[in-house]
Short mmCIF file of C-alpha atoms in Angstrom, two decimals:
data_model
loop_
_atom_site.label_atom_id
_atom_site.label_comp_id
_atom_site.label_asym_id
_atom_site.label_seq_id
_atom_site.Cartn_x
_atom_site.Cartn_y
_atom_site.Cartn_z
CA MET A 306 56.02 80.18 -39.78
CA PRO A 307 55.28 81.06 -36.25
CA MET A 308 55.10 84.79 -35.35
CA GLU A 309 58.12 85.75 -33.03
CA ILE A 310 56.35 87.81 -30.15
CA ASP A 311 58.95 89.14 -27.56
CA TYR A 312 56.60 88.23 -24.09
CA ASN A 313 59.35 89.40 -22.19
CA GLU A 314 58.34 92.72 -23.60
CA LEU A 315 54.74 91.92 -22.65
CA ALA A 316 55.81 90.96 -19.24
CA GLU A 317 57.70 94.30 -18.11
CA LEU A 318 54.29 96.13 -19.05
CA ILE A 319 51.95 93.37 -17.30
CA ARG A 320 53.94 93.87 -13.69
CA CYS A 321 54.21 97.56 -14.13
CA ASN A 322 51.00 98.27 -12.31
CA SER A 323 48.37 100.46 -13.28
CA TYR A 324 45.45 100.51 -11.59
CA THR A 325 43.05 103.47 -12.23
CA LYS A 326 43.81 104.88 -8.69
CA ASN A 327 47.61 104.55 -8.69
CA LYS A 328 48.36 107.52 -10.86
CA ALA A 329 52.10 106.90 -10.32
CA GLY A 330 52.09 103.39 -11.56
CA VAL A 331 49.92 104.53 -14.69
CA ASP A 332 52.18 107.40 -15.43
CA ARG A 333 54.85 104.58 -15.42
CA HIS A 334 52.74 102.65 -17.22
CA GLY A 335 52.75 105.12 -19.87
CA GLU A 336 56.73 106.40 -19.75
CA GLN A 337 57.00 103.09 -20.80
CA MET A 338 54.91 102.86 -23.42
CA ILE A 339 56.00 106.50 -24.83
CA SER A 340 59.81 105.16 -25.27
CA LYS A 341 58.21 102.85 -27.55
CA PHE A 342 56.45 104.35 -29.79
CA GLU A 343 59.21 107.44 -29.85
CA ALA A 344 61.09 104.18 -31.26
CA ILE A 345 58.91 104.31 -34.22
CA GLY A 346 58.70 107.15 -35.39
CA PHE A 347 55.86 108.36 -33.26
CA SER A 348 54.93 112.38 -31.39
CA VAL A 349 52.97 112.13 -28.26
CA GLU A 350 50.83 115.02 -26.58
CA ARG A 351 50.39 114.56 -22.51
CA PHE A 352 47.22 115.36 -21.62
CA THR A 353 48.14 116.00 -18.05
CA ARG A 354 45.99 115.15 -14.83
CA GLN A 355 46.06 115.07 -11.62
CA GLU A 356 44.20 112.56 -9.55
CA ILE A 357 44.27 110.23 -12.40
CA GLY A 358 46.99 109.32 -15.29
CA ASP A 359 47.93 111.50 -17.95
CA HIS A 360 45.82 110.55 -21.11
CA LEU A 361 48.73 110.24 -24.33
CA LEU A 362 47.87 110.86 -27.53
CA PHE A 363 50.36 109.08 -29.91
CA SER A 364 50.62 111.21 -33.47
CA SER A 365 52.06 110.26 -37.11
CA ALA A 366 52.89 112.44 -39.83
CA LYS A 367 49.74 113.54 -41.91
CA VAL A 368 48.57 112.85 -45.58
CA PRO A 369 45.76 112.85 -47.61
CA GLY A 370 43.55 109.88 -47.50
CA GLU A 371 41.86 108.57 -44.55
CA LYS A 372 42.41 108.71 -41.01
CA VAL A 373 42.65 106.30 -38.03
CA LEU A 374 43.29 106.07 -34.64
CA LEU A 375 43.48 103.22 -31.99
CA ILE A 376 41.97 103.03 -28.85
CA GLY A 377 43.72 101.77 -25.73
CA HIS A 378 43.45 102.26 -21.62
CA LEU A 379 46.71 102.14 -20.10
CA ASP A 380 44.84 100.93 -16.22
CA THR A 381 43.93 97.92 -15.19
CA VAL A 382 40.98 96.79 -12.00
CA PHE A 383 43.88 95.01 -9.63
CA PRO A 384 45.13 97.72 -7.38
CA PRO A 385 48.52 97.39 -5.96
CA GLY A 386 49.93 93.92 -4.32
CA THR A 387 46.90 91.97 -5.45
CA PHE A 388 47.73 90.09 -8.65
CA THR A 389 51.21 91.31 -9.93
CA ASP A 390 52.76 88.12 -11.49
CA PHE A 391 53.26 87.10 -15.05
CA SER A 392 53.17 83.43 -16.43
CA GLU A 393 53.42 81.45 -19.55
CA ASP A 394 53.35 78.49 -20.56
CA ALA A 395 52.94 76.89 -24.19
CA GLU A 396 49.80 77.95 -24.62
CA TRP A 397 48.12 81.24 -22.39
CA ILE A 398 50.27 84.27 -21.23
CA TYR A 399 48.75 85.12 -17.79
CA GLY A 400 48.92 88.24 -15.92
CA PRO A 401 47.05 91.68 -15.42
CA GLY A 402 45.95 93.25 -18.41
CA VAL A 403 46.96 90.70 -20.57
CA CYS A 404 43.46 90.80 -22.68
CA ASP A 405 42.43 93.58 -21.16
CA MET A 406 44.00 95.28 -22.05
CA LYS A 407 47.24 96.17 -22.08
CA GLY A 408 47.00 92.97 -24.53
CA GLY A 409 45.83 95.10 -26.54
CA ASN A 410 48.05 97.35 -26.42
CA TYR A 411 51.04 95.36 -27.35
CA VAL A 412 48.64 94.13 -30.74
CA ALA A 413 48.78 97.71 -31.53
CA LEU A 414 52.10 98.83 -31.21
CA SER A 415 53.70 94.71 -32.70
CA ALA A 416 52.10 95.81 -35.78
CA LEU A 417 52.93 99.86 -35.55
CA ARG A 418 56.49 98.05 -35.13
CA GLN A 419 56.42 96.04 -38.39
CA LEU A 420 54.44 98.52 -40.64
CA HIS A 421 57.50 100.63 -39.42
CA GLU A 422 59.75 98.40 -40.79
CA GLU A 423 58.08 97.87 -43.79
CA PHE A 424 58.20 101.53 -44.77
CA SER A 425 60.00 103.32 -42.23
CA GLU A 426 57.26 105.91 -42.05
CA ILE A 427 53.59 105.67 -40.49
CA PHE A 428 51.15 108.13 -41.52
CA ASN A 429 47.33 108.91 -41.10
CA ILE A 430 47.18 106.75 -38.01
CA ASP A 431 47.36 107.48 -34.19
CA MET A 432 47.30 106.19 -30.86
CA LEU A 433 44.98 107.28 -28.12
CA LEU A 434 45.81 105.30 -24.51
CA VAL A 435 43.09 106.93 -21.47
CA SER A 436 43.65 106.59 -18.21
CA ASP A 437 40.60 105.76 -16.62
CA GLU A 438 38.56 103.44 -18.72
CA GLU A 439 37.97 100.84 -16.17
CA THR A 440 36.21 103.17 -13.93
CA GLY A 441 34.12 104.80 -16.53
CA SER A 442 36.07 106.54 -18.38
CA ASP A 443 34.39 110.13 -16.57
CA ASP A 444 37.36 112.09 -17.46
CA SER A 445 38.94 110.52 -21.02
CA ARG A 446 35.21 110.69 -22.06
CA GLU A 447 34.92 114.04 -23.83
CA LEU A 448 38.54 114.11 -24.90
CA THR A 449 38.15 110.84 -26.87
CA ALA A 450 35.01 112.06 -28.36
CA ARG A 451 36.65 115.44 -29.49
CA LEU A 452 39.51 113.66 -31.67
CA ALA A 453 37.32 110.85 -32.58
CA LYS A 454 35.96 113.63 -34.78
CA ASN A 455 38.89 113.95 -36.38
CA TYR A 456 39.17 110.75 -37.88
CA ASP A 457 37.30 108.39 -40.40
CA TYR A 458 37.59 105.05 -38.42
CA CYS A 459 38.76 103.74 -34.84
CA LEU A 460 39.65 100.55 -33.74
CA VAL A 461 39.59 99.29 -30.28
CA PHE A 462 41.39 96.93 -29.00
CA GLU A 463 39.70 95.53 -26.59
CA ALA A 464 40.15 91.85 -26.58
CA ALA A 465 38.93 89.52 -29.32
CA GLY A 466 35.56 87.42 -29.27
CA LYS A 467 36.71 83.54 -28.48
CA GLU A 468 36.46 82.85 -32.25
CA HIS A 469 37.66 86.25 -33.35
CA GLU A 470 35.35 87.82 -33.20
CA VAL A 471 34.88 92.07 -33.72
CA VAL A 472 32.47 93.91 -32.09
CA ILE A 473 30.28 96.04 -34.06
CA GLY A 474 28.03 97.08 -31.17
CA ARG A 475 27.40 97.57 -26.90
CA LYS A 476 25.06 98.75 -25.13
CA GLY A 477 24.84 102.02 -23.99
CA ILE A 478 24.44 102.53 -20.39
CA ALA A 479 23.31 105.20 -18.16
CA THR A 480 23.99 105.53 -13.91
CA PHE A 481 21.31 107.29 -11.70
CA SER A 482 21.28 108.06 -7.63
CA ILE A 483 18.27 108.76 -6.81
CA ASP A 484 17.66 110.45 -2.80
CA ILE A 485 14.32 110.45 -1.32
CA LYS A 486 13.67 112.83 1.67
CA GLY A 487 10.74 112.12 4.00
CA LYS A 488 9.66 113.29 7.35
CA ALA A 489 10.79 111.28 10.80
CA ALA A 490 8.42 110.63 13.32
CA HIS A 491 8.37 108.03 16.49
CA ALA A 492 6.39 104.75 14.68
CA GLY A 493 4.92 104.48 17.86
CA ASN A 494 2.90 107.29 18.77
CA HIS A 495 3.74 109.97 16.04
CA TYR A 496 3.52 107.47 13.71
CA GLN A 497 0.29 108.98 11.38
CA ASP A 498 2.97 112.48 11.23
CA GLY A 499 5.96 110.59 9.54
CA VAL A 500 6.99 110.83 5.49
CA ASP A 501 8.01 107.04 5.07
CA ALA A 502 10.90 107.30 2.54
CA ASN A 503 11.30 103.07 2.76
CA PHE A 504 8.00 103.42 1.14
CA ALA A 505 8.08 105.38 -1.10
CA LEU A 506 11.94 103.59 -2.23
CA ALA A 507 10.02 100.21 -2.36
CA ASN A 508 7.14 101.56 -4.81
CA LEU A 509 9.90 102.56 -7.25
CA LEU A 510 12.51 99.70 -7.06
CA ILE A 511 9.21 97.93 -8.07
CA GLY A 512 8.23 100.34 -11.25
CA LEU A 513 12.48 100.41 -12.57
CA LYS A 514 12.56 97.35 -12.83
CA SER A 515 9.67 96.67 -14.66
CA LEU A 516 11.10 98.69 -17.52
CA THR A 517 13.55 95.91 -18.19
CA ASP A 518 13.34 94.51 -21.38
CA LEU A 519 14.99 91.12 -22.64
CA ASP A 520 13.61 90.41 -25.59
CA LYS A 521 15.19 94.34 -26.74
CA GLY A 522 18.08 93.90 -24.78
CA THR A 523 17.02 96.38 -22.14
CA THR A 524 17.91 95.92 -18.09
CA VAL A 525 17.31 98.47 -15.13
CA ASN A 526 19.41 97.57 -12.42
CA PRO A 527 18.58 98.98 -8.56
CA GLY A 528 21.73 97.46 -7.50
CA LYS A 529 21.88 99.27 -4.22
CA ILE A 530 19.51 100.68 -2.01
CA SER A 531 19.43 101.68 2.01
CA GLY A 532 16.87 104.12 3.82
CA GLY A 533 16.02 104.73 7.06
CA ILE A 534 17.12 104.86 10.49
CA GLY A 535 15.84 102.23 12.88
CA ALA A 536 12.81 100.15 13.33
CA ASN A 537 10.96 102.35 15.89
CA THR A 538 11.56 105.84 13.88
CA ILE A 539 9.47 106.44 10.22
CA SER A 540 12.67 106.56 7.59
CA PRO A 541 13.20 110.72 6.84
CA LYS A 542 15.57 109.11 3.85
CA ALA A 543 16.63 106.99 1.47
CA GLN A 544 18.84 106.16 -1.19
CA LEU A 545 18.81 103.82 -3.77
CA SER A 546 21.81 103.71 -7.17
CA VAL A 547 19.94 102.27 -10.64
CA GLU A 548 22.20 101.08 -13.87
CA ALA A 549 20.38 100.97 -16.91
CA ARG A 550 21.44 99.59 -19.71
CA PHE A 551 19.73 99.06 -23.88
CA THR A 552 20.68 98.30 -27.18
CA ASN A 553 19.13 101.29 -29.29
CA GLN A 554 18.65 104.71 -29.08
CA ALA A 555 14.77 103.87 -28.85
CA GLU A 556 14.57 101.77 -25.67
CA LYS A 557 17.64 104.78 -23.97
CA ALA A 558 14.82 107.41 -25.23
CA ARG A 559 12.45 104.89 -23.17
CA VAL A 560 13.82 104.38 -20.22
CA LEU A 561 15.42 107.68 -19.47
CA ASP A 562 12.03 109.39 -19.56
CA GLU A 563 10.73 106.30 -17.78
CA ILE A 564 13.07 106.75 -14.88
CA GLU A 565 12.43 110.18 -14.87
CA ARG A 566 8.63 109.76 -14.80
CA LEU A 567 8.80 107.27 -12.24
CA CYS A 568 10.43 109.44 -9.91
CA LEU A 569 8.10 111.84 -10.55
CA ASP A 570 5.21 110.08 -9.34
CA ALA A 571 6.87 108.79 -6.06
CA GLU A 572 6.30 112.15 -4.93
CA LYS A 573 2.24 111.60 -4.64
CA PHE A 574 3.98 109.79 -1.55
CA GLY A 575 5.04 113.13 0.08
CA VAL A 576 8.98 113.04 -0.44
CA VAL A 577 10.87 114.99 -2.08
CA ILE A 578 13.01 112.98 -5.24
CA ASN A 579 16.30 114.00 -6.05
CA LEU A 580 17.54 112.34 -9.11
CA SER A 581 20.64 112.58 -10.39
CA GLY A 582 23.04 110.90 -13.23
CA GLY A 583 22.76 109.99 -16.48
CA VAL A 584 24.45 108.74 -19.97
CA GLN A 585 27.75 106.85 -18.90
CA ARG A 586 28.46 105.62 -22.05
CA ASP A 587 26.22 106.22 -25.31
CA VAL A 588 25.03 103.11 -27.39
CA MET A 589 26.86 102.15 -30.31
CA GLU A 590 24.79 99.98 -32.70
CA PRO A 591 25.73 98.20 -36.04
CA ASN A 592 25.51 100.62 -38.95
CA SER A 593 25.98 100.21 -42.40
CA GLU A 594 29.61 102.50 -41.95
CA GLN A 595 30.77 99.27 -40.25
CA TYR A 596 29.55 96.94 -42.73
CA GLU A 597 30.67 98.28 -45.38
CA LEU A 598 34.12 98.64 -43.92
CA LEU A 599 34.08 94.92 -42.90
CA GLY A 600 33.66 94.28 -46.49
CA ARG A 601 36.68 96.03 -47.55
CA LEU A 602 38.80 94.43 -45.06
CA THR A 603 37.03 90.94 -46.16
CA GLU A 604 38.43 91.00 -49.32
CA LEU A 605 41.92 92.56 -47.56
CA LEU A 606 42.25 89.55 -45.50
CA GLY A 607 41.03 86.60 -47.63
CA ALA A 608 38.77 86.35 -45.10
CA PRO A 609 35.38 87.46 -43.10
CA LEU A 610 35.66 88.86 -39.66
CA LEU A 611 33.28 87.12 -37.74
CA THR A 612 31.55 90.14 -35.91
CA GLU A 613 29.14 90.25 -32.36
CA CYS A 614 27.28 92.57 -30.32
CA ARG A 615 28.24 92.86 -26.61
CA GLY A 616 26.48 93.99 -23.51
CA GLY A 617 29.73 95.46 -21.91
CA VAL A 618 30.71 98.71 -22.95
CA SER A 619 34.31 100.44 -24.11
CA ASP A 620 35.63 103.98 -25.23
CA ALA A 621 34.03 102.59 -28.53
CA ASN A 622 31.25 103.40 -27.38
CA VAL A 623 32.08 106.58 -26.98
CA THR A 624 33.95 107.41 -30.80
CA ALA A 625 30.77 105.72 -32.71
CA GLY A 626 28.15 107.72 -30.15
CA VAL A 627 29.90 110.47 -32.52
CA GLY A 628 29.86 109.38 -35.44
CA THR A 629 32.90 107.96 -36.54
CA THR A 630 33.08 104.41 -37.94
CA THR A 631 34.13 101.97 -35.20
CA LEU A 632 35.27 98.58 -34.73
CA ASP A 633 36.53 96.62 -31.48
CA GLY A 634 37.74 93.79 -29.92
CA PHE A 635 40.78 94.05 -31.71
CA GLY A 636 43.20 92.24 -28.74
CA PRO A 637 44.19 89.15 -28.29
CA PHE A 638 41.48 86.78 -27.03
CA GLY A 639 41.32 86.25 -23.41
CA ASP A 640 39.29 84.80 -20.66
CA GLY A 641 39.15 85.52 -17.14
CA ASP A 642 39.45 89.79 -17.18
CA HIS A 643 38.73 90.93 -13.82
CA THR A 644 40.66 87.80 -11.98
CA ILE A 645 43.38 86.52 -10.49
CA HIS A 646 43.27 83.51 -13.63
CA GLU A 647 42.77 86.54 -16.49
CA ARG A 648 44.85 84.94 -19.50
CA ALA A 649 45.40 86.05 -23.77
CA SER A 650 46.26 83.43 -26.24
CA LYS A 651 49.72 82.83 -27.71
CA LYS A 652 48.27 82.13 -31.32
CA SER A 653 45.86 84.65 -31.10
CA PHE A 654 48.36 87.76 -30.29
CA GLU A 655 50.07 85.75 -33.44
CA ARG A 656 46.73 85.93 -35.20
CA ARG A 657 46.05 89.49 -34.03
CA ILE A 658 49.13 91.36 -34.96
CA SER A 659 49.44 89.97 -38.79
CA GLU A 660 45.45 90.98 -39.46
CA VAL A 661 46.37 94.40 -37.51
CA LYS A 662 49.61 94.98 -39.78
CA ASN A 663 47.45 94.11 -42.72
CA ILE A 664 44.56 96.16 -42.29
CA LEU A 665 46.17 99.51 -40.91
CA ARG A 666 48.39 98.71 -43.98
CA TYR A 667 45.31 98.98 -46.26
CA LEU A 668 44.08 102.22 -44.46
CA MET A 669 47.77 103.74 -45.66
CA LYS A 670 47.40 103.75 -48.45
#
């Protein structure tokens, strides 16, 4: 018999705009979640922020045994007035955040509600909802890392794969800003007196692109460049924004070292280079602890949880980076995320809520 899910309740969450930069909206959505978690016995700790929404930690009672942290985020990518509608048909629900990741948060909430109804009390399971994941978790990253160290497992509720895969690996990501200072000179009368920042940038760009190794899953993208002040002036300045993604620690080390070396080498053209930035989220590599947990969950569920690795990042990178055994992708399957066509499968909601309830019941014992 199909599971009864209150999509009207989910619609209320979806219609509350929680664009990352809309602090008031994110906090309103946070209050929605607070009322629902308090109703099933969770206490709330609020991490107040001035410019972005508050981060929220929902905690259950603690007894001896394994501790589990569920991870979600309150924010979406849609500014007020851009995509606010919720709709549904026989197979899908549509709206901002239905799969990324208000839908995932709702899977976790629904599973916990069922456990509360079954046992009257939940213990050893907490949930962290951060407010800035869509902009890189710049503020929440340290908080997530610090909290994750207190748990045996982290389950992250980003969207499931098409075949309901859970995520065991994600690329790490580093971003850099490279500022190049040259020397202006008249391009006609004093060409030789100038130091061309654009020329240094061009050589640096070629070197950066050469660091890409698709066979190893490594990409380096000099995604934005600017420089110069006019065609008749030797360029006194240039700027380059770079993103690097990597699948393992060895590739991370290689790429970071090479970016620094290339910047130092480019100073042979007479320019001064300032390199800023670094690792935004560390790589999440598949590991034996994940496979041990997946083996236990396969026995529990009676069928294997399929797995996959993804190029995109999430807060799973953060929790895995501090050594906490992490599985991601426990939200519903959907597509069109970050677009006005975002949708999630109703059958997927039913399946995921049932799976997560059984997994959490098992881990709670």
